Each structure stands twice: as structure tokens, then as C-alpha cells.
Short mmCIF file of C-alpha atoms in Angstrom, two decimals:
data_model
loop_
_atom_site.label_atom_id
_atom_site.label_comp_id
_atom_site.label_asym_id
_atom_site.label_seq_id
_atom_site.Cartn_x
_atom_site.Cartn_y
_atom_site.Cartn_z
CA MET A 1 95.56 75.80 125.46
CA PHE A 2 96.49 77.14 128.88
CA SER A 3 100.28 77.19 128.56
CA ARG A 4 100.32 80.91 127.78
CA TYR A 5 98.58 81.59 131.10
CA LEU A 6 101.04 79.66 133.28
CA ASN A 7 103.61 82.47 133.48
CA GLY A 8 103.11 85.27 135.93
CA PRO A 9 101.60 85.59 139.39
CA ALA A 10 99.18 82.88 140.49
CA PRO A 11 95.53 83.69 141.21
CA ILE A 12 94.54 84.04 144.86
CA PRO A 13 91.16 82.46 145.68
CA THR A 14 88.72 84.57 147.72
CA ALA A 15 85.92 83.47 150.02
CA ASP A 16 83.52 83.80 147.08
CA ARG A 17 83.11 80.84 144.74
CA PHE A 18 85.05 81.31 141.49
CA VAL A 19 86.22 84.81 142.44
CA PHE A 20 89.97 85.44 142.50
CA ARG A 21 92.43 88.27 143.01
CA VAL A 22 95.21 88.19 140.42
CA PRO A 23 98.38 90.24 141.00
CA SER A 24 99.51 92.47 138.17
CA ASP A 25 102.63 91.43 136.26
CA ARG A 26 104.02 94.96 136.35
CA ASN A 27 102.82 96.29 139.69
CA PRO A 28 102.79 93.72 142.52
CA LYS A 29 100.65 96.05 144.65
CA ARG A 30 97.85 96.02 142.03
CA ARG A 31 95.44 93.09 142.04
CA TYR A 32 92.67 92.50 139.56
CA THR A 33 89.37 90.95 140.58
CA VAL A 34 88.24 88.05 138.40
CA ASP A 35 84.77 86.47 138.65
CA LEU A 36 84.58 83.36 136.48
CA GLU A 37 80.82 82.97 136.85
CA ALA A 38 80.02 86.42 135.48
CA HIS A 39 78.59 86.88 131.99
CA ASN A 40 77.10 83.36 131.85
CA GLY A 41 80.42 81.70 132.64
CA ASN A 42 82.61 83.78 130.33
CA GLY A 43 83.99 85.53 133.38
CA SER A 44 84.90 89.12 134.08
CA CYS A 45 87.97 91.06 135.14
CA ASP A 46 88.39 94.66 136.14
CA CYS A 47 91.54 95.11 134.01
CA THR A 48 91.56 97.50 131.06
CA ASP A 49 92.09 94.72 128.51
CA PHE A 50 88.98 92.86 129.62
CA GLN A 51 86.83 95.98 129.83
CA THR A 52 87.86 97.37 126.43
CA ARG A 53 88.49 94.24 124.33
CA ARG A 54 87.23 91.02 125.91
CA TRP A 55 83.84 92.14 127.22
CA PRO A 56 82.84 93.66 123.85
CA ALA A 57 83.90 90.39 122.17
CA ILE A 58 81.77 88.40 124.64
CA ARG A 59 78.79 90.68 123.97
CA ASP A 60 79.33 90.03 120.26
CA GLY A 61 79.26 86.25 120.78
CA ALA A 62 82.84 85.15 121.52
CA LEU A 63 82.87 81.61 122.87
CA ILE A 64 83.67 80.84 126.48
CA LEU A 65 87.37 80.08 126.99
CA SER A 66 88.24 81.42 123.54
CA ALA A 67 91.25 83.71 123.23
CA ALA A 68 88.91 86.53 122.21
CA ALA A 69 87.01 86.23 125.51
CA GLN A 70 89.96 85.86 127.91
CA CYS A 71 92.36 88.41 129.29
CA LYS A 72 95.49 86.96 130.90
CA HIS A 73 93.92 87.26 134.36
CA THR A 74 90.79 85.24 133.53
CA GLY A 75 92.96 82.75 131.63
CA ARG A 76 95.21 82.29 134.67
CA CYS A 77 92.18 81.61 136.85
CA TRP A 78 90.78 78.99 134.45
CA ALA A 79 94.23 77.37 134.24
CA TYR A 80 94.44 77.38 138.06
CA ILE A 81 91.10 75.57 138.31
CA PHE A 82 91.77 73.05 135.53
CA ILE A 83 95.27 72.20 136.73
CA GLY A 84 94.00 71.83 140.30
CA CYS A 85 91.25 69.46 139.14
CA ALA A 86 93.70 67.45 137.04
CA LYS A 87 96.04 67.07 140.01
CA ARG A 88 93.22 65.87 142.26
CA ILE A 89 92.06 63.39 139.62
CA GLY A 90 95.63 62.13 139.21
CA GLU A 91 95.83 61.61 142.97
CA GLY A 92 92.55 59.68 142.91
CA GLY A 93 90.70 62.44 144.71
CA ASP A 94 87.33 64.04 144.22
CA VAL A 95 87.30 67.23 142.14
CA GLY A 96 84.30 68.58 144.09
CA ALA A 97 81.68 70.94 142.81
#
């Protein structure tokens, strides 16, 4: 499910919960802001793909975490969170809230 999001620059967590900065694949100076709590948990990104394709799909009822609702930046952030939780569980740690 998340394998397609594992390539490319890793998300950078911010001080805000579930908000990340994701470097562009093509322009390392450009970073997109991703907020995974926006739109009732569907997330948001300020990239063109999200604004023109993903957000309209979400408004039309696309399911959370579906390919229709995720640009590569939001997908990378979800993968970052899920992989981090899986690692902590594997180490016997608490995944936190």
C-alpha cells in the first residue's frame, strides 16, 4: 500500500502535530506543507496535484488513504507515521498518541 511512497525525500516533522514539510523531488529548495489532520483526516498539501486533483476527489467522497485522495507528499507522510509506529511496536515500545 505504501511502497510507492517510500522513494523520494523523507517528510520533515514540524512543531505542529501531524504537520510536515516534504521536499520536492525535482527542486530540493521547494518544500510542500502537509497537514494530515485537515479535511477530517484526509490531509492536505499545498502542491498543485493535491489542489487540482486530490482535494476535488475528497470533496466528492474519496476515502481516506485511497489513491484518489493522496498526492505523493501526503502519502509519504502517512508512510512515515505508519512505518515509525511499526518500528516502535517491533521494539516493544509505546506508539504514543
